[in-house]
Tab-separated table of C-alpha atoms and ligand atoms in Angstrom:
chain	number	residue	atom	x	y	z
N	566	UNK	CA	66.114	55.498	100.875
N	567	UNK	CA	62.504	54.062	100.675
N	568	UNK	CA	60.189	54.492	98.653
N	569	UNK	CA	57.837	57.441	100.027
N	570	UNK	CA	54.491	56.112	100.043
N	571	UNK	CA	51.030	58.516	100.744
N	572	UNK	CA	47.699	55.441	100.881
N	573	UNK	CA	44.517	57.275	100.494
N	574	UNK	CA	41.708	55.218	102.377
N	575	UNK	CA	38.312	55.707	103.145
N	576	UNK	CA	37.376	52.521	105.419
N	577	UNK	CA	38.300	49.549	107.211
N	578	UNK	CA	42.245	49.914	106.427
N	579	UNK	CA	42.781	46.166	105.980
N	580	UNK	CA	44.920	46.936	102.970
N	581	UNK	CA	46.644	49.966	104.754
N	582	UNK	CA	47.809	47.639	108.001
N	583	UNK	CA	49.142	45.055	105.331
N	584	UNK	CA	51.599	47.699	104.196
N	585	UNK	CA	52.511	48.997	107.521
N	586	UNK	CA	53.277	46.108	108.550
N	587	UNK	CA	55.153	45.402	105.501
N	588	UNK	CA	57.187	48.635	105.636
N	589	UNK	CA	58.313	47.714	109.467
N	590	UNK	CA	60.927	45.639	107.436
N	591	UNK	CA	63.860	47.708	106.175
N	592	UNK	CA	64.349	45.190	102.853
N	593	UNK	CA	60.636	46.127	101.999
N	594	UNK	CA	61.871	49.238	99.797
N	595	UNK	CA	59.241	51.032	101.584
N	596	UNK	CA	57.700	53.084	104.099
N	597	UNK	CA	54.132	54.759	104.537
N	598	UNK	CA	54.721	58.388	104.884
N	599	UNK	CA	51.058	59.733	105.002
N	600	UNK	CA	47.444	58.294	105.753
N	601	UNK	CA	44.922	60.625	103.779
N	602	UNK	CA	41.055	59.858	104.263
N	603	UNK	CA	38.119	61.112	102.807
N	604	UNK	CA	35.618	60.287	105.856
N	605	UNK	CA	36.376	61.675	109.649
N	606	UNK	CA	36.735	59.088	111.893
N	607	UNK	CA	37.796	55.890	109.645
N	608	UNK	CA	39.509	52.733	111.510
N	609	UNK	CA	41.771	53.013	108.694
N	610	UNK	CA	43.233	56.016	110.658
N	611	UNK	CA	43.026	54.604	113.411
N	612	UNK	CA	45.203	52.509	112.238
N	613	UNK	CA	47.438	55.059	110.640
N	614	UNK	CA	47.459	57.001	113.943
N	615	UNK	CA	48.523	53.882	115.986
N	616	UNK	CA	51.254	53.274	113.371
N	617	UNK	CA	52.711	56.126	114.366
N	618	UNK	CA	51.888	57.966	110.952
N	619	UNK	CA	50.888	61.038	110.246
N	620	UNK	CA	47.376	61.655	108.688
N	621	UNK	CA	44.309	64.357	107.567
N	622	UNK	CA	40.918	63.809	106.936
N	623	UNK	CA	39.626	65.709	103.744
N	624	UNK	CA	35.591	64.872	103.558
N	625	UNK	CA	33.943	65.985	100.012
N	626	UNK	CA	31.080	68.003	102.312
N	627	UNK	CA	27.375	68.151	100.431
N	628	UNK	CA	27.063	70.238	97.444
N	629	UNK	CA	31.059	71.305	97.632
N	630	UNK	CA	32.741	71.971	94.121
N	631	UNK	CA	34.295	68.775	93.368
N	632	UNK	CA	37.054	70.091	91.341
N	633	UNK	CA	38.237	72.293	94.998
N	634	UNK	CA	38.015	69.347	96.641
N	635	UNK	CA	40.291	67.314	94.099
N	636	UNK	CA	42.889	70.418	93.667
N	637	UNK	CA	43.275	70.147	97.815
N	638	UNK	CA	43.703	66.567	97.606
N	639	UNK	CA	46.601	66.529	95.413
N	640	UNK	CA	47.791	69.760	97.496
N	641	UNK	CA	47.912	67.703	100.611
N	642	UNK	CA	49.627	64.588	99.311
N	643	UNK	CA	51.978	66.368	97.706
N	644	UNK	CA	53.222	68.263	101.364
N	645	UNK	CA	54.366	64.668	102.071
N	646	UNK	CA	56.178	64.418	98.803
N	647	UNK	CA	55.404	60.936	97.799
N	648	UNK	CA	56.975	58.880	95.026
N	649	UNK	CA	53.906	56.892	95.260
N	650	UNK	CA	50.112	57.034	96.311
N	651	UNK	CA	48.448	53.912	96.848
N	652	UNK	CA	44.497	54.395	96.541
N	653	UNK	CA	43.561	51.486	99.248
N	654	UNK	CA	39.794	51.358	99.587
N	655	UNK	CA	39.357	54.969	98.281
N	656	UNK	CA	35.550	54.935	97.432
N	657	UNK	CA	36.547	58.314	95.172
N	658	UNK	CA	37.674	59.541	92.038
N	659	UNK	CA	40.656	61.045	91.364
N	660	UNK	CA	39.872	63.886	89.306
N	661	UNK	CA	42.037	65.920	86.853
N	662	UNK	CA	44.002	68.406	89.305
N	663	UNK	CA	45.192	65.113	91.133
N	664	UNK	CA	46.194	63.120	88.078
N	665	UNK	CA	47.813	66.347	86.462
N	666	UNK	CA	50.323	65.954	89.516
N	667	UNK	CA	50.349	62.137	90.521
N	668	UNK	CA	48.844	60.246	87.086
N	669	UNK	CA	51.690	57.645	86.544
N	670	UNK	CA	52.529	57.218	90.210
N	671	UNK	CA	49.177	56.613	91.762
N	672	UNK	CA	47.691	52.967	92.418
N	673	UNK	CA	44.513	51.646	93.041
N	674	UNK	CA	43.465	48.236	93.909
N	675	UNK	CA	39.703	47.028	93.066
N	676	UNK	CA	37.943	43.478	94.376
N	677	UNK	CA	37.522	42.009	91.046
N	678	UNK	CA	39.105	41.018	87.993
N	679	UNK	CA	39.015	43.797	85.919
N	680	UNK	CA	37.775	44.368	82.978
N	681	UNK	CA	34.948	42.946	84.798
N	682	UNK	CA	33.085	44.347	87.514
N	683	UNK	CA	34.249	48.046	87.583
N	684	UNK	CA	32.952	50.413	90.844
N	685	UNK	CA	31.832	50.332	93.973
N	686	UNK	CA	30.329	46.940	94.289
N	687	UNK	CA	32.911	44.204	92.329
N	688	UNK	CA	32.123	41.271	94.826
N	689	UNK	CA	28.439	41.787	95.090
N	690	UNK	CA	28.415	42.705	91.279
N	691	UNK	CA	30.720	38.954	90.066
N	692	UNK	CA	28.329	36.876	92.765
N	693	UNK	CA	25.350	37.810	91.284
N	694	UNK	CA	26.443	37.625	87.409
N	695	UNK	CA	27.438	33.871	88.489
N	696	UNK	CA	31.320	33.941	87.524
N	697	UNK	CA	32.950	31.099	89.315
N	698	UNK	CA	36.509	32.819	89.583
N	699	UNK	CA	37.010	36.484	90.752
N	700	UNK	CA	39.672	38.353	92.850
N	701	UNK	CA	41.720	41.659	92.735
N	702	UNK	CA	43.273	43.778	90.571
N	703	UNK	CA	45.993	46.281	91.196
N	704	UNK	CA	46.651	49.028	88.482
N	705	UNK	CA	47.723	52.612	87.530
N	706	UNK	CA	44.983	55.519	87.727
N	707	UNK	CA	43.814	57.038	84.757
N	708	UNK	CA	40.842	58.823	84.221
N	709	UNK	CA	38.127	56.212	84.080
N	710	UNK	CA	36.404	54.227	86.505
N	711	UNK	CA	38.645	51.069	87.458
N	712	UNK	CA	40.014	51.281	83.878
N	713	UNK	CA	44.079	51.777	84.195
N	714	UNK	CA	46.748	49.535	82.863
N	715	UNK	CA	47.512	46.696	85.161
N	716	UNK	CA	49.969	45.967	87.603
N	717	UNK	CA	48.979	42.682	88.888
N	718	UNK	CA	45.998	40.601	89.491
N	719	UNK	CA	44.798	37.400	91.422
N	720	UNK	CA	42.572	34.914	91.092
N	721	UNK	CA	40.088	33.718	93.825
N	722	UNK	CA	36.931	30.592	93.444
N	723	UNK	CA	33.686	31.737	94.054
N	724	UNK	CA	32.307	29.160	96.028
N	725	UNK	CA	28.062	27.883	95.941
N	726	UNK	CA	27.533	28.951	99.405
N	727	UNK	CA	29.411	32.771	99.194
N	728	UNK	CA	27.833	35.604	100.395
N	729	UNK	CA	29.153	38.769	98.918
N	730	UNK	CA	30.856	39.550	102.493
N	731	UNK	CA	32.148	35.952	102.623
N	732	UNK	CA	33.258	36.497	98.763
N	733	UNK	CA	34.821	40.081	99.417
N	734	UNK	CA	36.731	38.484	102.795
N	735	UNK	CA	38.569	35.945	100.756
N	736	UNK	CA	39.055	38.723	97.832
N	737	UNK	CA	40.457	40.852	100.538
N	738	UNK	CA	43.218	38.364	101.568
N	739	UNK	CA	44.703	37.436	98.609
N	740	UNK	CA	44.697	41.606	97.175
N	741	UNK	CA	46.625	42.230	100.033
N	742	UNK	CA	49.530	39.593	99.420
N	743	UNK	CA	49.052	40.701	95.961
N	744	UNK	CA	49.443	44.476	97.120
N	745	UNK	CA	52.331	44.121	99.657
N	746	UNK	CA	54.381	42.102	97.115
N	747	UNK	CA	53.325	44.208	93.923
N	748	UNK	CA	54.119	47.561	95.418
N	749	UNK	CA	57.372	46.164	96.947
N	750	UNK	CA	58.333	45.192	93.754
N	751	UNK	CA	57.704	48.570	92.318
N	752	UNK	CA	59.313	50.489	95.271
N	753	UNK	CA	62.416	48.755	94.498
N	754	UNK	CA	62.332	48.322	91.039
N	755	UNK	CA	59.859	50.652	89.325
N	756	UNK	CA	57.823	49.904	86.917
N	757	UNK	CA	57.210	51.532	82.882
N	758	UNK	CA	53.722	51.190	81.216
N	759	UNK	CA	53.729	50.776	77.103
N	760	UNK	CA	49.956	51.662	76.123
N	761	UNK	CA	48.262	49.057	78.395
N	762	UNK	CA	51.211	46.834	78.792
N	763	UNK	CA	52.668	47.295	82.246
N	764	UNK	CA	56.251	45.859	82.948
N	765	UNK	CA	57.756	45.702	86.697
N	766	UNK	CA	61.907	45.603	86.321
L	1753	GAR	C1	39.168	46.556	99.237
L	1753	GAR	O1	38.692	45.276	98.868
L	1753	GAR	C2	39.336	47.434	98.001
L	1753	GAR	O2	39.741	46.734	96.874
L	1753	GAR	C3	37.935	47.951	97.824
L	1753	GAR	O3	37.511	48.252	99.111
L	1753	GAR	C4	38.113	47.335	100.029
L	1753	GAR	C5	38.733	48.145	101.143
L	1753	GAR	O4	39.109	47.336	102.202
L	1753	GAR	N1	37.938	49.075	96.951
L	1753	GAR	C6	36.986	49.323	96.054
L	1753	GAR	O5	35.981	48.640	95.937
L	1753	GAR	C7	37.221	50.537	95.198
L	1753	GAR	N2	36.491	50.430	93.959
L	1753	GAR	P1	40.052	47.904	103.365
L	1753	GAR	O6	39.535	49.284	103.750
L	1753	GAR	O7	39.889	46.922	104.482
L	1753	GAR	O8	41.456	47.942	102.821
């Protein structure tokens, strides 16, 4: 059986479509279950819904208790019974409900190198520091902010003339090869993390 696989988005889905397309191959180890979104109207599920896959849309609305919001998350992932959740482009935080059910089996890819450039803004954030190498970082959830041991990570040259679109376009390509290949690694092999220290099988 594949590996059941729930991607929470919340924009363009580039990451998402890598792994559809992936999981159209039978050898991948695994298939995408569930979209979940955080904003209404998203081409990430658009792409989900022309995929054939099955999605919801749970916005955090203004001044809404945070903690409800988080304990409904995990309540609607888990009705699609994943062995994995892949945070792809997620612009939230998990919070503790979530990572009381899914800590150890949820991923999260960010557009820098970490320990460097944690949040919302890693491209913008490395281009204006001045660091001449970048790139993406997959790695397991945990509490913090981009923080979680890691999975895998790629490199990518900043070049003199980058914008931070032009940077986070090139970022973009290689974290998805680094995505599609990490979590079809894991789908078929698993993975065990020793304090920081992950290991893939
Ligand atoms: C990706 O580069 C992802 O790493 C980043 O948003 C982009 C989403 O692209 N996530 C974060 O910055 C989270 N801190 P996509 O919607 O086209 O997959």
């Amino acid at each position: 059986m594949p590996a059941r696989l729930v991607v929470l988005v919340s924009g363009t889905g580039t990451n998402l479509q890598a792994l559809l397309d992936a999981s159209t191959d039978p050898a991948y180890g695994a298939t995408v279950v569930a979209v979940g979104a955080d904003r209404v109207g998203t081409p990430a599920v658009r792409r989900a819904r022309e995929a054939g896959v099955p999605v919801f849309e749970l916005p955090l609305a203004q001044g809404a208790d945070r903690a409800e919001w988080d304990a409904e998350l995990a309540d609607r992932v888990s009705s699609f019974d994943p062995d994995l959740v892949v945070l792809a482009g997620f612009m939230k935080l998990t919070g503790p409900a979530f990572l009381a059910r899914f800590g150890g089996r949820t991923i999260n890819t960010h557009p820098a190198l970490s320990p460097s450039f944690p949040g919302m803004h890693g491209p913008q954030d490395a281009l204006a520091y001045g660091v001449k190498v970048t790139g993406a970082t997959l790695f397991v959830v945990d509490e913090g902010v981009d923080t979680g041991p890691i999975l895998a990570q790629t490199p990518v040259r900043v070049l003199d003339d980058d914008t931070s679109e032009s940077l986070h376009e090139r970022i973009k390509a290689a974290e998805q090869e680094m995505l599609v290949a990490t979590v079809g690694r894991i789908a078929r092999h698993g993975f065990t993390v020793n304090g920081r220290r992950v290991t893939i099988a």
